[in-house]
XYZ file of C-alpha atoms in Angstrom:
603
model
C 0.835 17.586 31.910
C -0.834 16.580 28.866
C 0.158 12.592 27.668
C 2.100 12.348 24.543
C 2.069 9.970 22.337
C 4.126 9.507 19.488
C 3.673 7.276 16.226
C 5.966 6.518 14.049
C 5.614 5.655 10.286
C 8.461 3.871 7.694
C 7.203 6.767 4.315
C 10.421 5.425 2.600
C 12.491 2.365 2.326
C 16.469 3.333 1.742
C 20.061 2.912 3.028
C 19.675 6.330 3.502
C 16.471 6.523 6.433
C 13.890 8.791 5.689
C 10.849 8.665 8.261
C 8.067 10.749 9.506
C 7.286 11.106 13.361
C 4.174 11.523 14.241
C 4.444 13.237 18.281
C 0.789 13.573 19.548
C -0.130 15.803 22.607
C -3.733 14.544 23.557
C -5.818 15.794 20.598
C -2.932 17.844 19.256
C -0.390 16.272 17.029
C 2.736 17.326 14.548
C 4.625 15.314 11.993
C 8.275 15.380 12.122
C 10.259 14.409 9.655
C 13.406 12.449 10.796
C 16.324 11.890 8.333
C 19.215 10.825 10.016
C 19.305 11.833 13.235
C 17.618 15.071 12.778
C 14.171 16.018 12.790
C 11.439 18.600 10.804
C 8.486 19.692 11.557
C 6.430 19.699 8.591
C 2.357 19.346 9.818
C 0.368 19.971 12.803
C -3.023 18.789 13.035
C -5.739 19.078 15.791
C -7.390 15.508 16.203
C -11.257 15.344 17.156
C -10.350 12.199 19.287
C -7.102 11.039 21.485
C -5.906 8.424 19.537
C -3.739 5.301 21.869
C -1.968 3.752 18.736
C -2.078 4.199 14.615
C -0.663 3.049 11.393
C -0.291 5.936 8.789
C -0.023 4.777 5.370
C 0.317 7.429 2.704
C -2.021 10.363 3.523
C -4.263 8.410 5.527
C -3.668 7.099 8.900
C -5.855 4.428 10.939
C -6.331 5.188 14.962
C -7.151 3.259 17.858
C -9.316 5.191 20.468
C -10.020 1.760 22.489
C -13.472 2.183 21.803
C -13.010 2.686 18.130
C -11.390 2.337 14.631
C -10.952 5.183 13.011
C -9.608 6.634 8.954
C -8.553 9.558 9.015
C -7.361 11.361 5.942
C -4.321 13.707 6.656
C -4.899 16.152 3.361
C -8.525 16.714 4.287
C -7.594 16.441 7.872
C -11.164 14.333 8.928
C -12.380 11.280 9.547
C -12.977 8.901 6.067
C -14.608 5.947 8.233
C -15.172 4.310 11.522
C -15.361 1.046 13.177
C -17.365 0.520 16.876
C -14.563 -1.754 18.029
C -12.175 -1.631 21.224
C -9.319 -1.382 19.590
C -6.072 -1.056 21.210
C -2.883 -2.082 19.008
C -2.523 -1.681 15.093
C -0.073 -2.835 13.077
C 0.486 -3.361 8.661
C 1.536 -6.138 6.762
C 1.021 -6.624 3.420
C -1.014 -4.466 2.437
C -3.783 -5.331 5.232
C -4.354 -3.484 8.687
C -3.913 -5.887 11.817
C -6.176 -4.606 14.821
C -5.607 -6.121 18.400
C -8.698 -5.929 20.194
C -8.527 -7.687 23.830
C -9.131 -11.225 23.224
C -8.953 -10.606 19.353
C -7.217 -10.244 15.870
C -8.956 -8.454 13.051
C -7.848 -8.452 9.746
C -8.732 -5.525 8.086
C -9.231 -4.660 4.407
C -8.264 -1.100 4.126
C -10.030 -1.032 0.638
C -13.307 -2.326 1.456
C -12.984 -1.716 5.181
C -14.250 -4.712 6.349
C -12.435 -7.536 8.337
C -12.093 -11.421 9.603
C -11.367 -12.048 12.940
C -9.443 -14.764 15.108
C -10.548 -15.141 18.639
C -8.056 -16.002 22.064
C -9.250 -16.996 25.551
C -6.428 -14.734 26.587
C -5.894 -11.201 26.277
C -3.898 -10.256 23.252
C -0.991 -8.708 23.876
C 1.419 -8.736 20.049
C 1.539 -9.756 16.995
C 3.831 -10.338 14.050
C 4.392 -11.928 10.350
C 6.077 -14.411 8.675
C 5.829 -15.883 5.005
C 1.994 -16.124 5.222
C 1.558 -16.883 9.049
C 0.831 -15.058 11.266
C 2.430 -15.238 15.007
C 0.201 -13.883 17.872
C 1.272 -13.746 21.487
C -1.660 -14.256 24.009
C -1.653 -15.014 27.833
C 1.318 -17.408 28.322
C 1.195 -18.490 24.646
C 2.255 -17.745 21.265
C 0.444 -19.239 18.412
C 0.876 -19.851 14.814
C -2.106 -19.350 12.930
C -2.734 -19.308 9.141
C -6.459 -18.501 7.267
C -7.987 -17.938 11.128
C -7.226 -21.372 12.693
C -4.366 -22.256 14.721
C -1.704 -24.526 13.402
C 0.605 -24.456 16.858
C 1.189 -22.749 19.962
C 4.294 -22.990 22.225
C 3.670 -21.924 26.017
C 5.508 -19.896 28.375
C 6.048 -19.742 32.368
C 4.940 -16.074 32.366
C 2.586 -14.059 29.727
C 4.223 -12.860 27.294
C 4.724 -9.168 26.228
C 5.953 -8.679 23.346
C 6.826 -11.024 20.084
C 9.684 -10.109 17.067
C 9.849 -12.072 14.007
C 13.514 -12.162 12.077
C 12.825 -13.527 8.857
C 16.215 -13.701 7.153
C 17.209 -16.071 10.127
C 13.724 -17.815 10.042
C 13.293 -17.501 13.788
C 11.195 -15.064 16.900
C 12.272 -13.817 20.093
C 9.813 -13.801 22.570
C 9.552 -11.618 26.102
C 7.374 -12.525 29.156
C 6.450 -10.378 32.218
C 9.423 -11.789 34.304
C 11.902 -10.931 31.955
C 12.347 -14.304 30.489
C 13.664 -14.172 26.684
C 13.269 -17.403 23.936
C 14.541 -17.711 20.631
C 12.756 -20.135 18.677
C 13.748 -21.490 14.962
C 11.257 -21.501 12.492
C 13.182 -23.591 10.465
C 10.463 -26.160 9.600
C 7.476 -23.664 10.356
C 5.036 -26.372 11.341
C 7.284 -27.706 13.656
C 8.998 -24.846 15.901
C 11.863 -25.852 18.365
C 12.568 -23.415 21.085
C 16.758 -22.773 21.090
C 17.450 -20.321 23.757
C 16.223 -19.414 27.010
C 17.024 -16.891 29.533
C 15.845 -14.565 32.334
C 17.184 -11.148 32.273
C 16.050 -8.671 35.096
C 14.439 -5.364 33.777
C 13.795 -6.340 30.106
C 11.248 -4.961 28.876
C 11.423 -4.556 25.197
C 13.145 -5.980 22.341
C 13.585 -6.131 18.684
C 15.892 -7.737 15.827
C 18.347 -5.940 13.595
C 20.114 -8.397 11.210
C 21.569 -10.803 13.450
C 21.713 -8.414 16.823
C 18.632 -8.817 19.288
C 18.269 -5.345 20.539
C 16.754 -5.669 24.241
C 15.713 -2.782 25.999
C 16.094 -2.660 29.700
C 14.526 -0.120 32.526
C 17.818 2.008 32.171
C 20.311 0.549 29.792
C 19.927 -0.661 26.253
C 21.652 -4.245 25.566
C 22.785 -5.288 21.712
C 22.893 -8.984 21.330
C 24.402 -10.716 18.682
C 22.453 -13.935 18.181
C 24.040 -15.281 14.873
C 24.053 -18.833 16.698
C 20.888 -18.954 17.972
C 21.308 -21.442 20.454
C 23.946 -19.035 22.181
C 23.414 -15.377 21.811
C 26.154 -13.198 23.786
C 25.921 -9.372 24.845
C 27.762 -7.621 22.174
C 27.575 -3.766 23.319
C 25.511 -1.904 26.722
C 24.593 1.867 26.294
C 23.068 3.917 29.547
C 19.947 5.144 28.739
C 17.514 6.327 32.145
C 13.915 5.607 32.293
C 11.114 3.057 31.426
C 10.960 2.054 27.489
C 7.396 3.097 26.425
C 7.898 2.451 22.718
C 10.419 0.355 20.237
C 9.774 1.059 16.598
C 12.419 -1.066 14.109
C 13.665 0.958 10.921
C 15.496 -0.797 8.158
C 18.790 -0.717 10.009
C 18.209 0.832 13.612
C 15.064 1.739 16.061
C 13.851 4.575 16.915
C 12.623 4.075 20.935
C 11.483 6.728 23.743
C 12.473 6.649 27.283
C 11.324 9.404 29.860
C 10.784 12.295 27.716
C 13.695 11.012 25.316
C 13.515 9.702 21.801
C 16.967 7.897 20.752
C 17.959 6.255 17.869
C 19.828 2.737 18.304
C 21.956 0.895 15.688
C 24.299 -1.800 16.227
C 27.427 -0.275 16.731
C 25.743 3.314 18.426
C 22.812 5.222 20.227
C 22.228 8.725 19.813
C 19.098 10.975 21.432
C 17.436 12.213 18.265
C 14.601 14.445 20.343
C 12.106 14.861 22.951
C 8.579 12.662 23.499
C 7.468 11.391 27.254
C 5.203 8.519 25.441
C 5.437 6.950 22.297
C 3.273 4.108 20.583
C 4.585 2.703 17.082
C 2.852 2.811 13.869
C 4.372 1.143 11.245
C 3.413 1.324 7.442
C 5.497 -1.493 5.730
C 7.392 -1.015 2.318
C 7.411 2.072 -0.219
C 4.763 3.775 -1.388
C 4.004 2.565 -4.808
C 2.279 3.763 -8.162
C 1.116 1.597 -10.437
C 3.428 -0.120 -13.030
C 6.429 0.456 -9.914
C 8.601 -2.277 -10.306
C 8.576 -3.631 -6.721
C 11.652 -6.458 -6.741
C 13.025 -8.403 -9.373
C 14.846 -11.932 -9.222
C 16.911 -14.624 -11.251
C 15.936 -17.904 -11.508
C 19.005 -18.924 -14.073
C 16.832 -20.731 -15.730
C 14.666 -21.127 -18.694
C 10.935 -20.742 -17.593
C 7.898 -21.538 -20.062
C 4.791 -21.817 -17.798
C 3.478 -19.105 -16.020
C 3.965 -18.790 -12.348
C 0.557 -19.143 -9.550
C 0.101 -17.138 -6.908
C -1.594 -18.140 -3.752
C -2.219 -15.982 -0.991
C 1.617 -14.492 -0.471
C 3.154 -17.324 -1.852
C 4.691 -16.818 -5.393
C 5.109 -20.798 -6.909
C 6.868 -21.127 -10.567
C 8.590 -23.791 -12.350
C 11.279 -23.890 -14.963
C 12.874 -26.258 -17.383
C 15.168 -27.816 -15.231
C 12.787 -29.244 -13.149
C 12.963 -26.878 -9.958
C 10.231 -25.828 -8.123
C 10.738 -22.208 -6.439
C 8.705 -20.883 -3.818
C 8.869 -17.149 -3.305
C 7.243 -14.776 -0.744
C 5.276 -12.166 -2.617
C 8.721 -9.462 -0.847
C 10.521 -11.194 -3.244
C 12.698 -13.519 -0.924
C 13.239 -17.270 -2.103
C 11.679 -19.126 0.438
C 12.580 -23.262 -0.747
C 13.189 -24.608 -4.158
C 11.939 -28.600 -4.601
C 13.786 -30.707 -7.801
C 11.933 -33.144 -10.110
C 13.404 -35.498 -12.057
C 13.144 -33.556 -16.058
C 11.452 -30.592 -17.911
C 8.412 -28.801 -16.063
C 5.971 -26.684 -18.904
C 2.418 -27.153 -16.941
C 1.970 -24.313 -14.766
C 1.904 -25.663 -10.945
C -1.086 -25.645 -8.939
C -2.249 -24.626 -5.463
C -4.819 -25.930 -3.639
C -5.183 -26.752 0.275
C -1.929 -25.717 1.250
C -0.301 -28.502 -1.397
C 1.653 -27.436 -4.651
C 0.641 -30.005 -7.101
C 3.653 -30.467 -10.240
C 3.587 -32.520 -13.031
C 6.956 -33.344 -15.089
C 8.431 -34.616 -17.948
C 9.675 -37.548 -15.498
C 6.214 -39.247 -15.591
C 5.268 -38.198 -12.239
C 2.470 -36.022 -10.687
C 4.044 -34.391 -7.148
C 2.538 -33.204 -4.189
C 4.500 -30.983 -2.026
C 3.925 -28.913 0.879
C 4.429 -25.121 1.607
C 7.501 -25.939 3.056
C 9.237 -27.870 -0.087
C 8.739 -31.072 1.289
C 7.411 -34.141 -1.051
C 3.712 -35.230 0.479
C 3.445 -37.623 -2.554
C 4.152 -39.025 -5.775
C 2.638 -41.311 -8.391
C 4.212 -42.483 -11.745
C 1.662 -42.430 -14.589
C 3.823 -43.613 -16.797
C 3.797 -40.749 -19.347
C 5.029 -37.045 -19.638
C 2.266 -34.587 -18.712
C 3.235 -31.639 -20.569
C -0.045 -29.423 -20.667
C -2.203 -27.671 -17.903
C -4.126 -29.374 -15.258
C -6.717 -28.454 -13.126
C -7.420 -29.000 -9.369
C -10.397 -28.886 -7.127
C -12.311 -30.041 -3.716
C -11.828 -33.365 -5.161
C -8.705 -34.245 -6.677
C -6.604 -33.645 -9.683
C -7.703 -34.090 -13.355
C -4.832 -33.857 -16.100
C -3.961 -35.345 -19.239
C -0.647 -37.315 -20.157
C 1.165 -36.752 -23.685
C 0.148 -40.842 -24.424
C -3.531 -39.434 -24.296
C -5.110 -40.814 -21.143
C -7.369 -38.837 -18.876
C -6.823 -38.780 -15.156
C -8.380 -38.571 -11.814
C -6.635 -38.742 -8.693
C -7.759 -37.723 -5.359
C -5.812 -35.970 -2.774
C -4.064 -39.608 -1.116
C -2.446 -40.200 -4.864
C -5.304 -42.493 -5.092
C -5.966 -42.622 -9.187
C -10.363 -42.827 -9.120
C -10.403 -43.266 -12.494
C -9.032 -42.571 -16.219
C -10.216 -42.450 -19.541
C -8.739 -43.145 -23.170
C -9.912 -42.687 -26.579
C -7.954 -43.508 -29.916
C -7.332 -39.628 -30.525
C -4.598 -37.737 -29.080
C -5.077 -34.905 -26.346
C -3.574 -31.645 -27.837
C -4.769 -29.283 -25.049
C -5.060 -29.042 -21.216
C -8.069 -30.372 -18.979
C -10.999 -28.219 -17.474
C -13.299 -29.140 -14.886
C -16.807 -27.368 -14.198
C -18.075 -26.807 -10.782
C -19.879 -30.529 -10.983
C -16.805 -32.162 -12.110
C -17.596 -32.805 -15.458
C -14.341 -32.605 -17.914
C -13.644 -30.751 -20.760
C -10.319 -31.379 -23.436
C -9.589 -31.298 -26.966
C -7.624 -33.767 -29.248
C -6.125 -33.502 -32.749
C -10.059 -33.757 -34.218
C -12.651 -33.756 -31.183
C -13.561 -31.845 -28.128
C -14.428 -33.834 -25.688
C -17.034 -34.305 -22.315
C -16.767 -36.714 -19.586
C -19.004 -37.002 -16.954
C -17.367 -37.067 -13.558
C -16.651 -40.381 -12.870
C -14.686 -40.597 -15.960
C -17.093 -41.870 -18.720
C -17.882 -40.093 -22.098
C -20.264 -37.688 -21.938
C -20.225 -36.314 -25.039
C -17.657 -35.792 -28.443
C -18.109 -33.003 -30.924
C -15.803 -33.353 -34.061
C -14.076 -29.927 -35.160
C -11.811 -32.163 -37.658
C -8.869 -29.740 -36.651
C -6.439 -29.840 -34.128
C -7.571 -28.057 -30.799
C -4.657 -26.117 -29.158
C -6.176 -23.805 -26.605
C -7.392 -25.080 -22.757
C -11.344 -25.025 -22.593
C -12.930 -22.061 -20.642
C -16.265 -22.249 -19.088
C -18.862 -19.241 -19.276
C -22.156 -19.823 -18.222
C -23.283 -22.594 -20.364
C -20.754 -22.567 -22.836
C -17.504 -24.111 -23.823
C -15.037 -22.018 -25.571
C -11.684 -23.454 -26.960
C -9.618 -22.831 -30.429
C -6.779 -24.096 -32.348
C -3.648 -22.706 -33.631
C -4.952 -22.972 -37.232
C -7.193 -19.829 -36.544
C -10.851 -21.178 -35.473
C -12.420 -20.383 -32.439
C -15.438 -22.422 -31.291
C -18.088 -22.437 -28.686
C -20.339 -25.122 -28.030
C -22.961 -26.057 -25.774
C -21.365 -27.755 -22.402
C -24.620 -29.456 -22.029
C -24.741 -31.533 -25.484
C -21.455 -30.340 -27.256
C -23.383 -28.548 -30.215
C -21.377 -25.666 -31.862
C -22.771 -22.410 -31.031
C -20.361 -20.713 -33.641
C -17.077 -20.278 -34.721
C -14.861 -17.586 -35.854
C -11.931 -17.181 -38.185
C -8.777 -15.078 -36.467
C -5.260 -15.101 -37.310
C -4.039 -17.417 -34.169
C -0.762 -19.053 -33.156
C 0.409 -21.794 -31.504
C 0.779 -19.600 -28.344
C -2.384 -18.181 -28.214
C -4.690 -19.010 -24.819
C -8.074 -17.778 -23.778
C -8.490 -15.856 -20.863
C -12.554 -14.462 -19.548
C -13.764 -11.553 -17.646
C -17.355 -11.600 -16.890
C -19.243 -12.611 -20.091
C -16.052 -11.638 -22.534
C -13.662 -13.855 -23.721
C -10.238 -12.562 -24.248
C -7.656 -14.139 -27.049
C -3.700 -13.111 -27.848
C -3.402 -13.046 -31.648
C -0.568 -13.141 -33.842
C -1.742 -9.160 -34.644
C -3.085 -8.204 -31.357
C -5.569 -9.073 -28.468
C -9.231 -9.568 -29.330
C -12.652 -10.014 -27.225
C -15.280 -11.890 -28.268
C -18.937 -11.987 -26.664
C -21.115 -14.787 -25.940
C -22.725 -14.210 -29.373
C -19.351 -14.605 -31.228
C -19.095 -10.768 -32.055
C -14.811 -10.237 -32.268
C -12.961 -6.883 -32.128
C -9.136 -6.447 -31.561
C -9.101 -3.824 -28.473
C -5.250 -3.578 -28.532
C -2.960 -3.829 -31.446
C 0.143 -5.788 -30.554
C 2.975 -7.817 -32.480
C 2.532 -11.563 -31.341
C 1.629 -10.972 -27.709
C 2.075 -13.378 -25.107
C -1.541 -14.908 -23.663
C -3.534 -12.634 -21.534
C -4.105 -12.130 -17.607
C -7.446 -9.785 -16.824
C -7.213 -8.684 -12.767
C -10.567 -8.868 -10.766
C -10.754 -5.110 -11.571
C -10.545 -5.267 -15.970
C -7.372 -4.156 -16.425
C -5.239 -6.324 -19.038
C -1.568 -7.780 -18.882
C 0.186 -9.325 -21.328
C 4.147 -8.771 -23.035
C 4.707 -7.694 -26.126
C 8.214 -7.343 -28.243
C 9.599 -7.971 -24.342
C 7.180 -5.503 -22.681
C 4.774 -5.775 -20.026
C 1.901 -3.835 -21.016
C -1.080 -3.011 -18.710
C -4.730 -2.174 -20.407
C -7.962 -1.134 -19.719
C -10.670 -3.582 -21.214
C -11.788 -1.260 -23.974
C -7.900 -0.685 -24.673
C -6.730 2.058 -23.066
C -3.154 2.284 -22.504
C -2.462 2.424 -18.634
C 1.235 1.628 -18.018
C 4.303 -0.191 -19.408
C 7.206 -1.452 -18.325
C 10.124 -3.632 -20.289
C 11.310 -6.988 -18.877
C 12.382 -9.141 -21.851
C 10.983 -11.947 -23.921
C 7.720 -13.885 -22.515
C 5.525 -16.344 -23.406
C 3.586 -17.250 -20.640
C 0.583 -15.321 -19.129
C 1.732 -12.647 -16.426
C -0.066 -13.644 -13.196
C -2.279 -10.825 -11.161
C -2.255 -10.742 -7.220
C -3.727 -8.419 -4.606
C -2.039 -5.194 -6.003
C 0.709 -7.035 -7.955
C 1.358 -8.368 -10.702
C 3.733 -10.780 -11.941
C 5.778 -11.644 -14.936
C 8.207 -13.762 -15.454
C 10.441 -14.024 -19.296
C 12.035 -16.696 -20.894
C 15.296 -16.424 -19.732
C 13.944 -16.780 -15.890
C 13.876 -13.136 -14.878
C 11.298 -12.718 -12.451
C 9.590 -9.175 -12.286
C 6.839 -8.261 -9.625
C 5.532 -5.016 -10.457
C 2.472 -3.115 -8.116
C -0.775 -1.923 -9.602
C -3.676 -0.246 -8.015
C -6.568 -2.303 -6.709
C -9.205 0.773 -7.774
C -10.217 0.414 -11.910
């Protein structure tokens, strides 16, 4: 009898579930369609290969052969590409593809098809994700790991099977091969504390559902609820005969095969939905998106007027009140940290630190978890943007000193001149400083001396940008200038009708400008033209791939670089710079409402 194998993919996420069921019979497979508890067969397709696991995302589904990665697109029904890899597990999260391969973790771009990798002395055996981390189970261990290096690992009597992450309750159940089942709380991530222990005979599977840990024995199914975590207690036991050769969790049950059985298990019921003898999970997370799809939205309830920063799935913004919110790129409010007054300077991230400046005098420095690393009192507001790099963080105060303080809250050195600073700090790849004041812009070398002072004998509003050899900046009063980084001569400088809101953003060589009529590029030769005709837009974010953002008359608008209309979506007033991500973008309005809306990575 030919070995089935049967993969299951999340299409759509709803209270009412909607699914597709891939059932494979060696080379030979069929997609089902499962709503409810009944199933339609909708596509059969005749493989060139005999895949042992798969994600399916959209029309194209990756397969691991064990000797190979394969895309294969389900319209054309061939393969797109291929990887010479043993791979044996695959899972998805956020939009990446997570390949278990023996002693190894790749993570895959699906875009560019190419990968990192983290490397185990022990065989691999799960995976799973939470807030940025990622949890892999190997030999007798699970470890937390984060950009490839490993921040913790707990260890177990037995190896251990099989991992599941419950984020709402910020803890992971873990299985071994002698049945033994942990709960650990991931309360403080960096510092996990194992709650629960137990052996229970047969397990061999198990997954979350809200507060419930579903286990699966050799012939029963067991429903736990674990809303203490230090004391879980069997909750409901349902007969079902056979070995568990799959588990797949849906948004409020599992699909799971026993025998030649599929069933479907909730908290409160099981049912048999169908037939499969084998059955691997593939598991595409989240909806299927088109660009300008509003993904999640969220209140703040409170004014915002800085733009939020967005490092690798953490989502970091500050409001008036002085709060600091963390947010995972789902949309979930991870911590929020309190600072003594007013916050306008957009926060920044750098080395796994959130650096915040407030109207309290004080520069912050607090770690992905919300907790305070450091403070220093500088004895003045600092109202404007900041920069930070390898080596510290330079900023300005509102009594017109220059700063620069390393990452120990050391200050290295400052700087201060009888004119006052009117616009943020920016810092070139050798450290050098750029500002501007009520008459000057301004050049210090890096370790804090002047470097050089050009006179504009206007007020400078607008954060310097770098390009090549030039520094661009401009003032509210309508003159842009560009001037030589290297001595601080003027280049040239052009007449538009600015406001006091207006910011420079850059794409390549092009410098992009929100005007009180519009948006306007400008070269490196000062040639202007308004590409998009807007009523006082709010400043500009350009994605990696040229497509502009920016909010207009309380839309988000979405543009190609020589103006093209793409998408648009309304959210309400804004006056800070929507913020771009891998496939998202953010915007947030003045009243606090936080929108994150997905866009294609393709131009």
């Amino acid at each position: 009898m030919w070995r089935k194998i049967v993969f299951f993919c999340i299409l759509l996420a709803s209270y009412l579930f909607s699914a597709q069921l891939m059932v494979v019979q060696g080379n030979l497979a069929s997609l089902v369609e499962v709503e409810g508890d009944y199933l339609k067969k909708n596509l059969e397709i005749v493989f060139p290969f005999s895949p042992l696991d798969g994600v399916v995302v959209s029309d194209t589904a990756y397969f691991a052969t064990g000797n190979a990665l394969l895309e294969y697109n389900l319209k054309s029904k061939e393969i797109i590409r291929s990887l010479k890899i043993p791979a044996k597990k695959l899972k998805w999260n956020d939009e990446r593809l997570v390949v278990i391969c023996e002693k190894e973790v790749l993570l895959l771009d699906p875009v560019s098809f190419k990968y990192s990798k983290i490397s185990f002395q022990q065989s691999v055996s799960d995976v799973d994700f939470y807030e940025g981390y990622l949890l892999v189970s190997h030999g007798k261990y699970v470890s937390l790991t984060k950009n490839s290096e490993e921040i913790w690992k707990i260890e177990a009597e037995a190896e251990i099977n099989k991992i599941s992450v419950n984020k709402e309750k910020k803890a992971f159940a873990a299985l071994t091969s002698d049945g033994t089942i942990f709960l650990v709380d991931l309360e403080n991530v960096l510092a996990p504390k194992v709650v629960f222990f137990s052996k229970f005979e047969e397990a061999e599977d198990l997954e979350w559902i809200e507060d419930f840990l579903i286990v699966f024995f050799r012939n029963k199914v067991i429903t736990m609820n674990a809303a203490k975590l230090t004391s879980p207690r069997a909750f409901k036991e349902y007969i079902a005969s056979g070995n568990t050769t799959s588990v797949v969790k849906l948004q409020d049950s599992i699909l799971f095969t026993k025998g030649n059985d599929l069933y479907r298990v909730g908290v409160f019921s099981l049912k048999k939905i169908g037939t499969a003898q084998r059955v691997f999970p593939v598991l595409a997370q989240g909806e299927m998106y088109t660009p300008g799809d509003l993904i999640w939205q969220l209140n703040l309830e409170a004014e915002v007027r800085s733009s939020p920063v967005i490092f690798e799935n953490l989502l970091v913004v500050a409001d008036v009140e002085g709060i600091v919110h963390a947010i995972s790129m789902s949309g979930g409010k991870l911590w929020s940290y309190r600072t003594g007054f007013v916050i306008t300077a957009p926060p920044r991230v750098f080395m796994e630190r959130i650096y915040v400046t407030s109207w309290d005098n004080f520069l912050y420095a607090i770690s992905q978890n919300g907790q305070l690393v450091w403070k220093i009192d500088l004895e003045a507001d600092v109202s404007k943007p900041f920069e930070v790099n390898s080596y510290g963080i330079y900023l300005a105060t509102d009594s017109g000193e220059v700063y620069f303080i390393d990452h120990d809250s050391s200050i290295v050195w400052r700087f201060k001149d009888e004119e006052w600073i009117s616009t943020g700090v920016t810092v070139d790849e050798n450290g050098v400083v750029y500002f501007g004041t009520s008459r000057s812009l301004y050049s210090l070398y890096s370790n804090g001396s002047l470097r050089w002072k050009t006179r504009t004998g206007y007020l400078l509003t607008m954060k310097p940008i770098i390009i090549d050899r030039y520094v661009i900046t401009g003032s509210n009063s309508g003159w842009l200038l560009c001037v030589n980084r290297t001595n601080g001569n003027v280049v040239w400088k052009k007449k538009l009708p600015l406001s006091l809101n207006s910011q420079l953003s850059a794409f390549g060589d092009t410098v992009f400008v929100n005007a009180e009529d519009g948006i306007y590029s400008i070269d490196l030769s000062g040639n202007v033209k308004r590409i998009i005709s807007a009523s006082t837009p709010s400043p500009v974010a350009v994605s990696k791939e040229g497509y502009v953002y920016f909010v207009s008359e309380g839309v988000l608008y979405s543009f190609t670089l020589d103006g093209k209309r793409r998408w648009e979506r309304k959210v309400g007033e804004s006056t800070v710079e929507p913020v771009v991500g891998e496939e998202r973008v953010v915007v947030v309005t003045r009243s606090g409402n936080l929108y994150c809306f997905f866009d294609s990575v393709h131009p």
